[in-house]
Short mmCIF file of C-alpha atoms and ligand atoms in Angstrom, two decimals:
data_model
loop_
_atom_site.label_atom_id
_atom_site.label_comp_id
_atom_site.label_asym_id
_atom_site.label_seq_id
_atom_site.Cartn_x
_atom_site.Cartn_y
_atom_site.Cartn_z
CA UNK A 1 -8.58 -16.32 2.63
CA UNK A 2 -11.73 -15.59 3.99
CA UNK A 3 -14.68 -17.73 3.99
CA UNK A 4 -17.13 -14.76 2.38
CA UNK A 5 -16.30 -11.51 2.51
CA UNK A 6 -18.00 -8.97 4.85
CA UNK A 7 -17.87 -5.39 6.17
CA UNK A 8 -19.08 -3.21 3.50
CA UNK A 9 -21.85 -5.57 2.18
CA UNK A 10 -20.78 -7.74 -0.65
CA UNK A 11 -17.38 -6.32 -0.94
CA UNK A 12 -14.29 -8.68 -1.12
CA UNK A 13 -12.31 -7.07 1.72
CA UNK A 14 -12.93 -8.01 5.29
CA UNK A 15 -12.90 -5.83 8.14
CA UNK A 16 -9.09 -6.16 9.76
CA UNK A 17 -7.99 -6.74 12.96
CA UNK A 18 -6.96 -3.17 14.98
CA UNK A 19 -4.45 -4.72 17.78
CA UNK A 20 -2.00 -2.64 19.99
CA UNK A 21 1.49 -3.82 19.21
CA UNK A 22 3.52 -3.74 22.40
CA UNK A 23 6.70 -4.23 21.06
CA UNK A 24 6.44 -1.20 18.07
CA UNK A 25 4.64 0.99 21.11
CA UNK A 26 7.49 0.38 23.07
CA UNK A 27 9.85 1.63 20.13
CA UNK A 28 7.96 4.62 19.33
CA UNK A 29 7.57 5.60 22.82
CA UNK A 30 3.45 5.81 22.10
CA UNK A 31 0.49 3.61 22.02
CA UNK A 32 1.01 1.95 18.57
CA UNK A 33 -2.25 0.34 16.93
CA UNK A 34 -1.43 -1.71 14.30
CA UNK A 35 -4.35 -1.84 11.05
CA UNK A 36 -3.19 -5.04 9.75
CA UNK A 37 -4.38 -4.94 6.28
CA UNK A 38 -1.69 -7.94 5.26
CA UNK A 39 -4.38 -10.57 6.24
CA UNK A 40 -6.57 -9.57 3.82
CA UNK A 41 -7.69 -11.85 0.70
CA UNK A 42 -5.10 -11.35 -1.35
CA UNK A 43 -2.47 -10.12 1.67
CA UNK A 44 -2.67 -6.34 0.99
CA UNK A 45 -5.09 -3.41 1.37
CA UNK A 46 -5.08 -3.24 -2.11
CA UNK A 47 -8.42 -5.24 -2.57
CA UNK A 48 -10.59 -2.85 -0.72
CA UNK A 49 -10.17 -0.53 -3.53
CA UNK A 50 -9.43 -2.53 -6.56
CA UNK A 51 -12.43 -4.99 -5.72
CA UNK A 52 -14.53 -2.25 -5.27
CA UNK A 53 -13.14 -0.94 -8.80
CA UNK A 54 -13.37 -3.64 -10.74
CA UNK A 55 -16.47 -4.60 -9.41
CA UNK A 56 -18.06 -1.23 -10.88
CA UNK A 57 -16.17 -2.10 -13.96
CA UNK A 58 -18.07 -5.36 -14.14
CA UNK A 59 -21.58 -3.46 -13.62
CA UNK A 60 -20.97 -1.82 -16.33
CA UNK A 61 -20.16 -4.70 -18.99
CA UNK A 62 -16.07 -5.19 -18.52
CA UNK A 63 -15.65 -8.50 -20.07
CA UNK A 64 -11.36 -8.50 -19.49
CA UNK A 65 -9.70 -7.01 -16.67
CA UNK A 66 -5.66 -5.48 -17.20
CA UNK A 67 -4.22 -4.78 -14.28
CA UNK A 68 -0.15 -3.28 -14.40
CA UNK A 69 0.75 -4.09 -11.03
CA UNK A 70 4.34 -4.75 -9.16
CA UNK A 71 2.77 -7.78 -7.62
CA UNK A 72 0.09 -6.80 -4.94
CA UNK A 73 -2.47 -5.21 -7.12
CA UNK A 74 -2.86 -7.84 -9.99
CA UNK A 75 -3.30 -9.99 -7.32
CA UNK A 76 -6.14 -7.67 -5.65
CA UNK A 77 -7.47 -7.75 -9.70
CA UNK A 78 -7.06 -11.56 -10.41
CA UNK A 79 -9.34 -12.30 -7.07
CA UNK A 80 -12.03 -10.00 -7.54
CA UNK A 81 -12.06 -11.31 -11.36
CA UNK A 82 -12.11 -15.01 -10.04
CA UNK A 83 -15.06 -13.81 -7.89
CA UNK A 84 -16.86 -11.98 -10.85
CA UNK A 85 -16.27 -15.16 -13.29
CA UNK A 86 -14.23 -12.51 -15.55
CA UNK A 87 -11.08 -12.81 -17.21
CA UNK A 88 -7.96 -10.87 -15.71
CA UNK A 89 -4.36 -10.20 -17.28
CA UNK A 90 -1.74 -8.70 -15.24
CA UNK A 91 1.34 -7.07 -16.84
CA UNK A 92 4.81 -6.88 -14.51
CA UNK A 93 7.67 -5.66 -15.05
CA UNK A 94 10.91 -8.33 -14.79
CA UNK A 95 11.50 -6.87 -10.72
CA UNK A 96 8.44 -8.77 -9.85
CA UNK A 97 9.70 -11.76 -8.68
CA UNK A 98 8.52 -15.83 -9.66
CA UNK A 99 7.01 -16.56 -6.61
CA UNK A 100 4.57 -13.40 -7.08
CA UNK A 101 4.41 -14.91 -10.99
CA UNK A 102 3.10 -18.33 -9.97
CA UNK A 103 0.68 -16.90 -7.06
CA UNK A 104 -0.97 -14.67 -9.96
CA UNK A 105 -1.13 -17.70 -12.09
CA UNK A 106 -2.85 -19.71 -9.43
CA UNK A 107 -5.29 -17.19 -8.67
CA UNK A 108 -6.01 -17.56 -12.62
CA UNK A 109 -5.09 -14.69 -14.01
CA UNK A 110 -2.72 -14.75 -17.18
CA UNK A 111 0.65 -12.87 -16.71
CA UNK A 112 3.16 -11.00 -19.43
CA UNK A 113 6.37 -9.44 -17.82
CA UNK A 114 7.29 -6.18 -19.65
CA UNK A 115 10.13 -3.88 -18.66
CA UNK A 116 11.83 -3.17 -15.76
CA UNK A 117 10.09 -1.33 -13.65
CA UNK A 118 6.65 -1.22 -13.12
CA UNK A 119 5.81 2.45 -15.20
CA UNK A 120 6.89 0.42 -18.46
CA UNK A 121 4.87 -2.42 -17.61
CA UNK A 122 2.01 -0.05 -17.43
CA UNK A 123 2.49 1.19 -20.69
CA UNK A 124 2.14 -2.05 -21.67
CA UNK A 125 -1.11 -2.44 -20.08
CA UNK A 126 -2.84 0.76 -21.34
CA UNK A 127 -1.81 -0.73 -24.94
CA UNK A 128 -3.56 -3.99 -23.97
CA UNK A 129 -6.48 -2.22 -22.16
CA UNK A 130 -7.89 -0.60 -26.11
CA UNK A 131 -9.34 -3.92 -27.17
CA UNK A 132 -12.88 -3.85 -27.48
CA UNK A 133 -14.07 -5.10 -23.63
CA UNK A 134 -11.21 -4.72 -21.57
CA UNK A 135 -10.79 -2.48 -19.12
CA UNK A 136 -7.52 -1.12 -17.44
CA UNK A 137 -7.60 -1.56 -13.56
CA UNK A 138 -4.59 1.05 -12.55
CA UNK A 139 -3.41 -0.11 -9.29
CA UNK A 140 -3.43 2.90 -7.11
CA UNK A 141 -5.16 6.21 -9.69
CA UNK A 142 -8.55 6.12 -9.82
CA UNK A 143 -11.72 8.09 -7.74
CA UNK A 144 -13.23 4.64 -6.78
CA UNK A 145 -9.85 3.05 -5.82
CA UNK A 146 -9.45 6.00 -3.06
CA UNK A 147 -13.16 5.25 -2.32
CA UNK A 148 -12.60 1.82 -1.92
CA UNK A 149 -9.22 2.19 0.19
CA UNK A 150 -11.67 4.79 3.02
CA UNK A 151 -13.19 1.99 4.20
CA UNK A 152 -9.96 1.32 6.17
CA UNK A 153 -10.96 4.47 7.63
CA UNK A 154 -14.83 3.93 8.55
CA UNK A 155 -13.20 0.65 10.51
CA UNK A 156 -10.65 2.60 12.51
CA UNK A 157 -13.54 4.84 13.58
CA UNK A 158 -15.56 1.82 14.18
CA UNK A 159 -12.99 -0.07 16.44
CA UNK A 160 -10.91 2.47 18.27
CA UNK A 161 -11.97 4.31 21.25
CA UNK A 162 -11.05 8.04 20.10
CA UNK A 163 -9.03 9.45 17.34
CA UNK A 164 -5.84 8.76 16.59
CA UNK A 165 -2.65 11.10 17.15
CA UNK A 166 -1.68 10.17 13.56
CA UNK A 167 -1.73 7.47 10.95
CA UNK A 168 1.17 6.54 9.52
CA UNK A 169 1.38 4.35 5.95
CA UNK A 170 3.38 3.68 3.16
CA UNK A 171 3.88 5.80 -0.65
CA UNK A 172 4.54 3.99 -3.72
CA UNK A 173 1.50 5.46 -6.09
CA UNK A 174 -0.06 7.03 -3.74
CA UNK A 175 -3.66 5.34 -4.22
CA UNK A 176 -3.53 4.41 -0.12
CA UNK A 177 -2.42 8.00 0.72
CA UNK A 178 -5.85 9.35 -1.21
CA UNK A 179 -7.62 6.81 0.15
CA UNK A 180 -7.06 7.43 3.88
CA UNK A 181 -7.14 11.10 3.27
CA UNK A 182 -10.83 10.76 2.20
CA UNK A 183 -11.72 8.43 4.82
CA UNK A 184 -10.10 10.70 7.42
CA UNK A 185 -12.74 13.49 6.06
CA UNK A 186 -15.51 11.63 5.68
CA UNK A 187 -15.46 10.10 9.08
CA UNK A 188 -14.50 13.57 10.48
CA UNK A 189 -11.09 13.45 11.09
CA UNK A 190 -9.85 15.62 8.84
CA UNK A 191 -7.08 17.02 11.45
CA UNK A 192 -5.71 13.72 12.22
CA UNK A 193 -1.92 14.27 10.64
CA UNK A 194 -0.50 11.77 8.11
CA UNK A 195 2.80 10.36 8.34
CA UNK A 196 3.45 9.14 4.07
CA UNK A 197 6.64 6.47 4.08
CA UNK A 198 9.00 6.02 1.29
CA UNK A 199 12.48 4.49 0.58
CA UNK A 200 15.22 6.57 -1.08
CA UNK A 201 15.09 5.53 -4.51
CA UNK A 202 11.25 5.28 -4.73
CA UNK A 203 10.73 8.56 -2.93
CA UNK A 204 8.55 10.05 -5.96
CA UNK A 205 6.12 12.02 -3.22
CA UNK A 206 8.94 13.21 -1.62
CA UNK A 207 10.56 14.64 -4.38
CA UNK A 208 7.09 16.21 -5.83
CA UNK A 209 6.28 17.35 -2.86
CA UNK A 210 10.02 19.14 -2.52
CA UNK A 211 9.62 20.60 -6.01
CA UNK A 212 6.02 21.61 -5.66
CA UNK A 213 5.07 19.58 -8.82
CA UNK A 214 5.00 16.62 -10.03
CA UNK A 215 8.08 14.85 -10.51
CA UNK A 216 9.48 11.67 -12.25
CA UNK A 217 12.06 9.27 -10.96
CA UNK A 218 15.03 8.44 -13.32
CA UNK A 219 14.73 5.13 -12.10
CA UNK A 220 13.30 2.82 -8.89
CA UNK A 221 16.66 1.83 -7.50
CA UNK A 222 15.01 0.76 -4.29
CA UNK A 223 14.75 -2.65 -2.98
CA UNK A 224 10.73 -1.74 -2.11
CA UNK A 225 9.71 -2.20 -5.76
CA UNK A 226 5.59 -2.26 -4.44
CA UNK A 227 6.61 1.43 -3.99
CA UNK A 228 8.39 2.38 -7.03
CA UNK A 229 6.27 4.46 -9.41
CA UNK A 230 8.38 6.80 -10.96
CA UNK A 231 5.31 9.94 -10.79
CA UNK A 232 2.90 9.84 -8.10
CA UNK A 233 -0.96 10.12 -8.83
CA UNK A 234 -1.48 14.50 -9.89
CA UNK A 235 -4.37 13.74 -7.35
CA UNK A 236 -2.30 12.65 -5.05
CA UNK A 237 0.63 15.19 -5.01
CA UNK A 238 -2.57 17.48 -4.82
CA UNK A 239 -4.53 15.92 -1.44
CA UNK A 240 -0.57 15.83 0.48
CA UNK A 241 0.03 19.56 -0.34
CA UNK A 242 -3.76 20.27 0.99
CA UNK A 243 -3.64 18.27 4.13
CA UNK A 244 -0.40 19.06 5.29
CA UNK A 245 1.11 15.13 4.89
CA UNK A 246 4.19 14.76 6.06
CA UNK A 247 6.54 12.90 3.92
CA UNK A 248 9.06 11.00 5.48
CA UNK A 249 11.97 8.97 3.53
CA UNK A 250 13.76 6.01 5.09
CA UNK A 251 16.80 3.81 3.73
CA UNK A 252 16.39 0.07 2.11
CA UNK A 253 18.35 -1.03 5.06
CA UNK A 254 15.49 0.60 7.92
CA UNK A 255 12.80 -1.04 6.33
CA UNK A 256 14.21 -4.51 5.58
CA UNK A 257 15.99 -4.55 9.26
CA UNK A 258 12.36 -3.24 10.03
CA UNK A 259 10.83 -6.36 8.24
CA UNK A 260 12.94 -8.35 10.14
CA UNK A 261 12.41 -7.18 13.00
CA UNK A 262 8.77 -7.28 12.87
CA UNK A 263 8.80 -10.68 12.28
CA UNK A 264 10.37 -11.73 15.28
CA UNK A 265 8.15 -9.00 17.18
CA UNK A 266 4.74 -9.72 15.36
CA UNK A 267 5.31 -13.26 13.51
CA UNK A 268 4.32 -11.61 10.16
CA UNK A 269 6.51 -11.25 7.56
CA UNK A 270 5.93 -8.51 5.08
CA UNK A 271 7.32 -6.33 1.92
CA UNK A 272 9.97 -3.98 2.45
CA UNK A 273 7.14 -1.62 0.82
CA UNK A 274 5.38 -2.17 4.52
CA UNK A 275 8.91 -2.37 5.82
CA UNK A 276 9.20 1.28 4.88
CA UNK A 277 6.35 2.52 7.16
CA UNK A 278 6.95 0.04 10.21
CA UNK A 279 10.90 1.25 10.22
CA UNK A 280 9.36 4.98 10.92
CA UNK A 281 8.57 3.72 14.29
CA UNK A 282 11.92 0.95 14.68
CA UNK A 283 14.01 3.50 13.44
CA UNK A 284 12.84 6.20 15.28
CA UNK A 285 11.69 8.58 13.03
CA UNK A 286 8.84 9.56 14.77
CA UNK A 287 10.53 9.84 17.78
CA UNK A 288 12.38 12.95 15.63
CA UNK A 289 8.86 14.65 14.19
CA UNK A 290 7.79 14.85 17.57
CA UNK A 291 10.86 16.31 19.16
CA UNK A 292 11.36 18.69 16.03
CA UNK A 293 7.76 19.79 16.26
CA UNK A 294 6.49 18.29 13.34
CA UNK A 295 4.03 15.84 15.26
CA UNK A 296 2.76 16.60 18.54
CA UNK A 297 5.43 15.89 21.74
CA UNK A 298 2.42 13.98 23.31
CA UNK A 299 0.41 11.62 21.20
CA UNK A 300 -2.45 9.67 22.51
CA UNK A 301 -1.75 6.99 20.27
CA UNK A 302 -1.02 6.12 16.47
CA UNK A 303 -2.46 3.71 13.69
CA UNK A 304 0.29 2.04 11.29
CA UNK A 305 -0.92 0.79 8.68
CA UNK A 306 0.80 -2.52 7.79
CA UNK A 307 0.17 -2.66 3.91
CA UNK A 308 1.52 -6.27 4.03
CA UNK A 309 2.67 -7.54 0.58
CA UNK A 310 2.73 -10.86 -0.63
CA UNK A 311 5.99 -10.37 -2.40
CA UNK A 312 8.43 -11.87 -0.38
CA UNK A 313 9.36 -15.29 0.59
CA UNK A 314 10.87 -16.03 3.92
CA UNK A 315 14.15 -17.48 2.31
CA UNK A 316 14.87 -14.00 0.37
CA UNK A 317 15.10 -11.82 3.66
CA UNK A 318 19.18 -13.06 4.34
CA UNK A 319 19.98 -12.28 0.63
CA UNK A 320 18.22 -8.63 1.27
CA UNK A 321 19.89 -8.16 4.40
CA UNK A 322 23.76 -9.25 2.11
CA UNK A 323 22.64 -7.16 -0.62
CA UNK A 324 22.26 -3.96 2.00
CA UNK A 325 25.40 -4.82 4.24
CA UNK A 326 23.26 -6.08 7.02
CA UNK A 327 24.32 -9.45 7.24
N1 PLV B 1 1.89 -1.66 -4.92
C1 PLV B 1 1.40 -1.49 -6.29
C2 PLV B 1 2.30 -0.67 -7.12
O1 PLV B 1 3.55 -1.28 -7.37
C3 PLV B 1 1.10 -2.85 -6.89
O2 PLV B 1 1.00 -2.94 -8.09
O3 PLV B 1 0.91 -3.81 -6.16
N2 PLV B 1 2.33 -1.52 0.17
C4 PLV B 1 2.24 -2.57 -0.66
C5 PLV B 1 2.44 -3.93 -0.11
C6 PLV B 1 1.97 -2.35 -2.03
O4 PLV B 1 1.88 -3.39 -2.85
C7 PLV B 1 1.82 -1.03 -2.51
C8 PLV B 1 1.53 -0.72 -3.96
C9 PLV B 1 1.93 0.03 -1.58
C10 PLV B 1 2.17 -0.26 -0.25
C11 PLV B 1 1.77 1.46 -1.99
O5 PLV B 1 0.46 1.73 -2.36
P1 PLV B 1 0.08 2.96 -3.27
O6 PLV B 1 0.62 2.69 -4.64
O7 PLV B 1 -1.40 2.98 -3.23
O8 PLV B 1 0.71 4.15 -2.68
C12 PLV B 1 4.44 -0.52 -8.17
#
């Protein structure tokens, strides 16, 4: 973790690395930058925005932090709560793994498992969030969340030359999706297209966006469970319809033979959730927007996001690869 965090003055994230990959540029056929938000405290982007949150929370008298969270996000919440000498609970639902169970309850924060999925372990936390002090830190639907997450924008304009062709990134709430969108505007990019990853079976943008509303998933039957929320953010659904986002769904086995591979390319291992948006370039689905129009033939180069995750263990990738026919 880092030493003391720096960037946007007194903020827990720290301003990531922007490297070209060689090896996903040669796959896509493009100059591939990757944003590699997976060595941030806490291994995920999510702390620029839920530090920033809960740090507003704090100013204005939070005494308890809830966080629901599939793993990522109560960790974002029980290391900005560490760093504000505050309290934190974090409710999961039984798909979060141990591993991510103990690394919460190192970090300090106290953890109840409710439900299955992770939109029953927010219920949960809403109940828990009424008590007199608390206050409910959503992990991806909330204004200063998004405004926390832009900050991953204000670096890419920072570091890189010119603007991108696209940036591509990964869907589960949506709370990075809003983010980026805002930070694309503010920094004026607005034009710069958006390339939103999902897996079938936690493809609830893709489905809203399909039906033009909102729309709830029976169930998260994908192996990316840092992506399954049933209903994306309304905001959300809202900021991909007005900027165009193009939604693009991958299998379980794409992003966890993407995983894989980007280990051996990149020696980082991340979630399937990140999986998701790295197999877009591995699997060559960007290769198809561009020749079907949808992204420009020529790009001068994109930004992937790698969202990182710190819910996976090394040893679980050959039972992931069994459990999709892989291996
Ligand atoms: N994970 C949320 C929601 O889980 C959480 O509680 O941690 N990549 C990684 C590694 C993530 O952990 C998440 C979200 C995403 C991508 C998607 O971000 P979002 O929700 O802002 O679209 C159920």
């Amino acid at each position: 973790m880092a030493a003391r965090p720096h960037g946007d003055g007194g903020r827990f994230h720290i301003v990531s690395p922007v490297l070209e990959s060689l090896a996903l540029s040669r796959a896509a056929g493009t100059k591939v930058y990757m944003k590699l938000e997976n060595v941030q405290p806490t291994g995920s982007f999510k702390i620029r925005g839920i530090g920033y949150l809960c740090q507003e929370a704090a100013k204005k008298g939070c005494r308890h932090f809830v966080c629901s969270s599939g793993g990522n996000a109560g960790l974002a919440t029980a290391y900005a709560a560490r760093k504000l000498g505050l309290p934190a609970t974090v409710v999961v639902p039984s798909s979060t793994g141990p591993a991510m169970v103990r690394k919460l309850q190192e970090l300090g924060a106290e953890v109840e498992v409710c439900g299955q999925v992770w939109d029953e372990a927010n219920k949960r936390a809403q109940e828990l969030a009424q008590a007199e002090g608390w206050v409910s830190i959503h992990p991806f639907d909330h204004p200063l969340i998004w405004q926390g997450h832009a900050s991953l924008v204000r670096e890419l304009r920072e570091s890189l030359e010119s603007k991108p062709g696209a940036v591509l990134l990964s869907v589960g709430g949506g709370g990075l999706l809003a983010g980026v969108v805002a930070g694309l505007r503010e920094v004026g990019w607005p034009d710069v297209p958006v390339v939103a990853a999902e897996t079938w079976g936690a493809h609830s943008l893709h489905a809203a966006l399909e039906a033009g509303r909102l729309v709830s998933l029976p169930d998260i039957t994908s192996v990316a469970k840092c992506l399954g929320a049933k209903t994306v953010a309304a905001r959300v659904l809202q900021c991909a319809q007005e900027c165009g986002v193009i939604s693009q769904v991958v299998e379980d086995a794409e992003a966890v033979r993407a995983m894989e591979q980007f280990l051996d390319d990149e020696r980082l291992l991340v979630e399937p959730a990140c999986g998701a948006v790295l197999a877009l370039l591995y699997a060559g689905h960007l290769r198809r927007l561009q020749r079907e129009g949808r992204l420009a033939a020529a790009l001068a180069s994109v930004v992937v996001v790698v969202c990182g995750g710190s819910g996976v263990q090394a040893a679980e990738l050959p039972a992931l690869k069994r459990q999709l026919g892989l291996a």
